C-alpha atoms as a PDB file:
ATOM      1  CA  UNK A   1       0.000   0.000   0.000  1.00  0.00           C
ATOM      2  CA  UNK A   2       1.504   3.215  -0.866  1.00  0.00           C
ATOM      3  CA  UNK A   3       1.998   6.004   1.521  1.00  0.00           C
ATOM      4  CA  UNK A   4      -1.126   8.165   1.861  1.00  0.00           C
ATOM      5  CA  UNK A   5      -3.328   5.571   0.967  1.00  0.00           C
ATOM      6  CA  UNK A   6      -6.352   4.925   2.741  1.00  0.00           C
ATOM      7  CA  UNK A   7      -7.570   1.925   4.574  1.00  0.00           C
ATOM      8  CA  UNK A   8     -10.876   0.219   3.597  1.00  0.00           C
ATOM      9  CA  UNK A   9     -12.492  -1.896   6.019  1.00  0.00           C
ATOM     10  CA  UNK A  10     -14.757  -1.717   8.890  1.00  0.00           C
ATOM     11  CA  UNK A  11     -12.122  -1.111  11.946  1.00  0.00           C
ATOM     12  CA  UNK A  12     -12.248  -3.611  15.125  1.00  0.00           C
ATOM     13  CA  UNK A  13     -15.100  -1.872  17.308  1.00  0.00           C
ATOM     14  CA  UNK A  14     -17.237  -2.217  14.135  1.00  0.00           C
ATOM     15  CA  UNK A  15     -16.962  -6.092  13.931  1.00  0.00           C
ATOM     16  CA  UNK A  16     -17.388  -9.142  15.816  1.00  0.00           C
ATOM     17  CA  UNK A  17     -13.875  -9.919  17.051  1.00  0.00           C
ATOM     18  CA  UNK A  18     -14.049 -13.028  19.614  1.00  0.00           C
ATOM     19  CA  UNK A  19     -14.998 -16.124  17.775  1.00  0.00           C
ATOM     20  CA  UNK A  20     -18.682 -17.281  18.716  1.00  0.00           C
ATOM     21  CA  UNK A  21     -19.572 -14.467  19.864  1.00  0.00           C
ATOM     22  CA  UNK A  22     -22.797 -13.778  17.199  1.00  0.00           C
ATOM     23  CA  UNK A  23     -24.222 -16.539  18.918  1.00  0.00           C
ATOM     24  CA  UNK A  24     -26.553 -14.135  20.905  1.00  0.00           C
ATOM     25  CA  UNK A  25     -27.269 -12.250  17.544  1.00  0.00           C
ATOM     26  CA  UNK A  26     -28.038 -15.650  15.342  1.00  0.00           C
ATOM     27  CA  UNK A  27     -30.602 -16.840  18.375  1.00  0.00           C
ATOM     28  CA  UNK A  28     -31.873 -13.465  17.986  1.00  0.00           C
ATOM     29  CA  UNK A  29     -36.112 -13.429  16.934  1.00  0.00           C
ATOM     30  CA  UNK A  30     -35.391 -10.737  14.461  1.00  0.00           C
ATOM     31  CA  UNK A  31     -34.566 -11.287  11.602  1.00  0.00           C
ATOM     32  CA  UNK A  32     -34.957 -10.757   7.226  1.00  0.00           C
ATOM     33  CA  UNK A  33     -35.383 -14.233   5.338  1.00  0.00           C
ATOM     34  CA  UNK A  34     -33.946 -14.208   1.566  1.00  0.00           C
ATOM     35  CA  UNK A  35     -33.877 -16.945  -0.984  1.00  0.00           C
ATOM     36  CA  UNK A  36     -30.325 -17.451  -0.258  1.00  0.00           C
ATOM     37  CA  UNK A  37     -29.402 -15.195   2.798  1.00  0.00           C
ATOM     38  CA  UNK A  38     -30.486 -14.424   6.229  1.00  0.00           C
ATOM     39  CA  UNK A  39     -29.593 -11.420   8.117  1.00  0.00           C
ATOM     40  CA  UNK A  40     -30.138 -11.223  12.169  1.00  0.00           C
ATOM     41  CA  UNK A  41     -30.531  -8.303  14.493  1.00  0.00           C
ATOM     42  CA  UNK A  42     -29.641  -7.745  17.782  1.00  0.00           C
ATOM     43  CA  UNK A  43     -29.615  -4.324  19.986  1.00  0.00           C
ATOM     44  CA  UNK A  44     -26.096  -3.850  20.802  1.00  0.00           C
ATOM     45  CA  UNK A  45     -24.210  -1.193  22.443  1.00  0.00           C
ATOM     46  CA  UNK A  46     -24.963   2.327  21.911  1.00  0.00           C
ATOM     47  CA  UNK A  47     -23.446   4.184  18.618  1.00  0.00           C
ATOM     48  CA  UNK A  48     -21.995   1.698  17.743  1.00  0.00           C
ATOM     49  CA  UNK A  49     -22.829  -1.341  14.941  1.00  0.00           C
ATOM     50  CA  UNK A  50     -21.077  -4.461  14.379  1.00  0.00           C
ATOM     51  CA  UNK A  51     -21.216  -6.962  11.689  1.00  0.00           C
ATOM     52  CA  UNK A  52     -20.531 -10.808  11.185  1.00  0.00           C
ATOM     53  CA  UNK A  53     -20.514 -12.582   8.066  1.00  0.00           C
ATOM     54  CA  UNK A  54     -21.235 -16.219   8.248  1.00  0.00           C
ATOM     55  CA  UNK A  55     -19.940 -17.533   5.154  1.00  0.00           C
ATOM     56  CA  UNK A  56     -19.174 -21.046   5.059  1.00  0.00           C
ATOM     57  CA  UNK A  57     -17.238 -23.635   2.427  1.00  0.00           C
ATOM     58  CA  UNK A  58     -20.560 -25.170   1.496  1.00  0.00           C
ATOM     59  CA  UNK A  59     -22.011 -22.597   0.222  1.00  0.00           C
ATOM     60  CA  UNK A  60     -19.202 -20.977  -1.441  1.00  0.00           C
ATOM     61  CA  UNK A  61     -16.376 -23.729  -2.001  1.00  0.00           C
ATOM     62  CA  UNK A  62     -13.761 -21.143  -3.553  1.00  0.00           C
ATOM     63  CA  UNK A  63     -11.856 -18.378  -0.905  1.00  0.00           C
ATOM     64  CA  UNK A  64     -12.259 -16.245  -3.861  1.00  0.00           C
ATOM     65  CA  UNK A  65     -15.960 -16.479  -4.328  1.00  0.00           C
ATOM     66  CA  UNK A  66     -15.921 -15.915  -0.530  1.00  0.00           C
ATOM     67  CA  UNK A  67     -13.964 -12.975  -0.263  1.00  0.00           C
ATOM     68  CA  UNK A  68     -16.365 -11.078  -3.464  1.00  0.00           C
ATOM     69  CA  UNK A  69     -19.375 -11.938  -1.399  1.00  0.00           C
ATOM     70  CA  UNK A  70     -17.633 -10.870   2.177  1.00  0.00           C
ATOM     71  CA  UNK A  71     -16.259  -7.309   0.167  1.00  0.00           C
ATOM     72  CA  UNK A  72     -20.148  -6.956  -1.181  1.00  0.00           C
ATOM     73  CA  UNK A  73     -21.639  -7.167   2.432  1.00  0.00           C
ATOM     74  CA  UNK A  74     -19.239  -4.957   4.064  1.00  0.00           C
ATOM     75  CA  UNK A  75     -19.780  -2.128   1.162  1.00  0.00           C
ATOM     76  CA  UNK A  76     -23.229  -2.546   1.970  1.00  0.00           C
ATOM     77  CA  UNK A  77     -22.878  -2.571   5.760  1.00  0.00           C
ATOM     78  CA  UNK A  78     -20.970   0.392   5.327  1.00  0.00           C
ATOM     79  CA  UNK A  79     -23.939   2.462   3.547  1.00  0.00           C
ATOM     80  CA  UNK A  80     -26.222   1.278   5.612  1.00  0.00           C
ATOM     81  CA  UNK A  81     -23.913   2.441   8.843  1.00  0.00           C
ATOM     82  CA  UNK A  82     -25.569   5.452  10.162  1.00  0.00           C
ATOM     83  CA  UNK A  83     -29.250   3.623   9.812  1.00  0.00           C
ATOM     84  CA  UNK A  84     -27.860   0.835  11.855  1.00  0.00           C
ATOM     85  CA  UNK A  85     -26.231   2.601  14.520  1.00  0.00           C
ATOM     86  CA  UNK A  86     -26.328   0.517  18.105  1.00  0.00           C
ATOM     87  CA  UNK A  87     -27.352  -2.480  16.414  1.00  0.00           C
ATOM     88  CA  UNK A  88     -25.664  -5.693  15.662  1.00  0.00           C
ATOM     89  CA  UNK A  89     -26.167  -7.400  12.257  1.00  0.00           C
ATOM     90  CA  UNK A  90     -25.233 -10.813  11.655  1.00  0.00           C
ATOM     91  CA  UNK A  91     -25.751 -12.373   7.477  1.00  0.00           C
ATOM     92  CA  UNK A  92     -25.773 -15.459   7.289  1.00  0.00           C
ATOM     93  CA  UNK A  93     -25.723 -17.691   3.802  1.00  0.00           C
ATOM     94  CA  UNK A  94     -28.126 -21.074   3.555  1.00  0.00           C
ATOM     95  CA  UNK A  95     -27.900 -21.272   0.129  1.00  0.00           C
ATOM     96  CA  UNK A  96     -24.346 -22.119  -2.675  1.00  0.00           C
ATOM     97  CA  UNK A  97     -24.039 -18.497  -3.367  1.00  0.00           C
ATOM     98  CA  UNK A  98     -20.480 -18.315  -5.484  1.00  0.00           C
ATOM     99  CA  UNK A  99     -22.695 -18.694  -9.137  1.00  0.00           C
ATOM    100  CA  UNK A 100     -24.402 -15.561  -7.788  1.00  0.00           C
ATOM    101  CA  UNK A 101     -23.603 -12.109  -9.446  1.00  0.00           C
ATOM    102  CA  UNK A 102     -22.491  -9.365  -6.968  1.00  0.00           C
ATOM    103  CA  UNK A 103     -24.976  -7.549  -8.555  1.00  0.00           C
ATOM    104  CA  UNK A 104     -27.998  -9.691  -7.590  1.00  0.00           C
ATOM    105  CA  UNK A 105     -26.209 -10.417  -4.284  1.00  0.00           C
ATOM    106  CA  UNK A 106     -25.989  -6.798  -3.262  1.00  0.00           C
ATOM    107  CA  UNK A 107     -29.654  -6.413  -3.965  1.00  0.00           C
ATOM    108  CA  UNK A 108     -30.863  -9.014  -2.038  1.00  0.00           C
ATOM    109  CA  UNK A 109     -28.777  -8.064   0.698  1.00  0.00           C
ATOM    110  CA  UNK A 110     -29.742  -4.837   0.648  1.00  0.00           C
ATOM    111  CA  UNK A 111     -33.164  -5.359   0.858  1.00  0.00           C
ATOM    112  CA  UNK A 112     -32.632  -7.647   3.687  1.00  0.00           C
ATOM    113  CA  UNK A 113     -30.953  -4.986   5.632  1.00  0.00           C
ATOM    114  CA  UNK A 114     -33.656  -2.406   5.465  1.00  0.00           C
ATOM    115  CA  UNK A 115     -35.927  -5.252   6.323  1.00  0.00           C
ATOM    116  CA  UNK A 116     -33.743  -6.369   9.119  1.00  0.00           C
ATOM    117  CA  UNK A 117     -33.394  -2.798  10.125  1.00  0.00           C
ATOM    118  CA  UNK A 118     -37.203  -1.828  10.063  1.00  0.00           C
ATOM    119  CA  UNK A 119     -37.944  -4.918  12.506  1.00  0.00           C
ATOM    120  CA  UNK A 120     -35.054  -3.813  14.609  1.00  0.00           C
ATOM    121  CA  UNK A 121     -35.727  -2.923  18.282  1.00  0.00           C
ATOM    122  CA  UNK A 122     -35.115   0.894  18.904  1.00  0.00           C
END
């Protein structure tokens, strides 16, 4: 990275960081169904949202497939932020999703998170 360049990426206190720990937010009753996606909310702390991705091997075999569809759902996390602030967001994928444009995934995720964030407790 050259000097001066910017960092993308959602920094620490906007993730989930210890492993398991959107266990609360997947048992959570709130959530946005999709054909192929899943996205579950959970009040978190104050100001400040967080966001898992779980993204396994069998629905996207290749680390390169999974990485497109992980960049897509931060991008959209990230213009979503300032609707989902205190809230913690957890998409999860039932479906094989690496045949999927990022096109078609970014719209179903998107509505999913303005569902997700209309049911989400205030």
């Amino acid at each position: 990275m050259s000097r001066g360049a910017r960092k993308e990426g959602l920094s620490r206190r906007h993730r989930f960081t210890a492993q398991g720990s959107f266990g609360p937010a997947l048992r959570s009753p709130r959530k946005a169904r999709g054909t192929r996606s899943l996205v579950h909310v959970l009040a978190g702390r104050p100001g400040v949202s967080r966001l898992g991705i779980a993204l396994s091997r069998r629905v996207a075999p290749s680390s390169v497939h999974r990485n497109r569809i992980k960049r897509v759902v931060r991008e959209l996390f990230r213009r979503h932020g300032a609707k989902a602030a205190g809230l913690d967001l957890v998409v999860a994928f039932r479906d094989r999703v690496d045949k999927v444009s990022s096109g078609e995934l970014a719209r179903e995720i998107s509505g999913l998170l303005d569902q997700a964030l209309e049911k989400a407790p205030r």
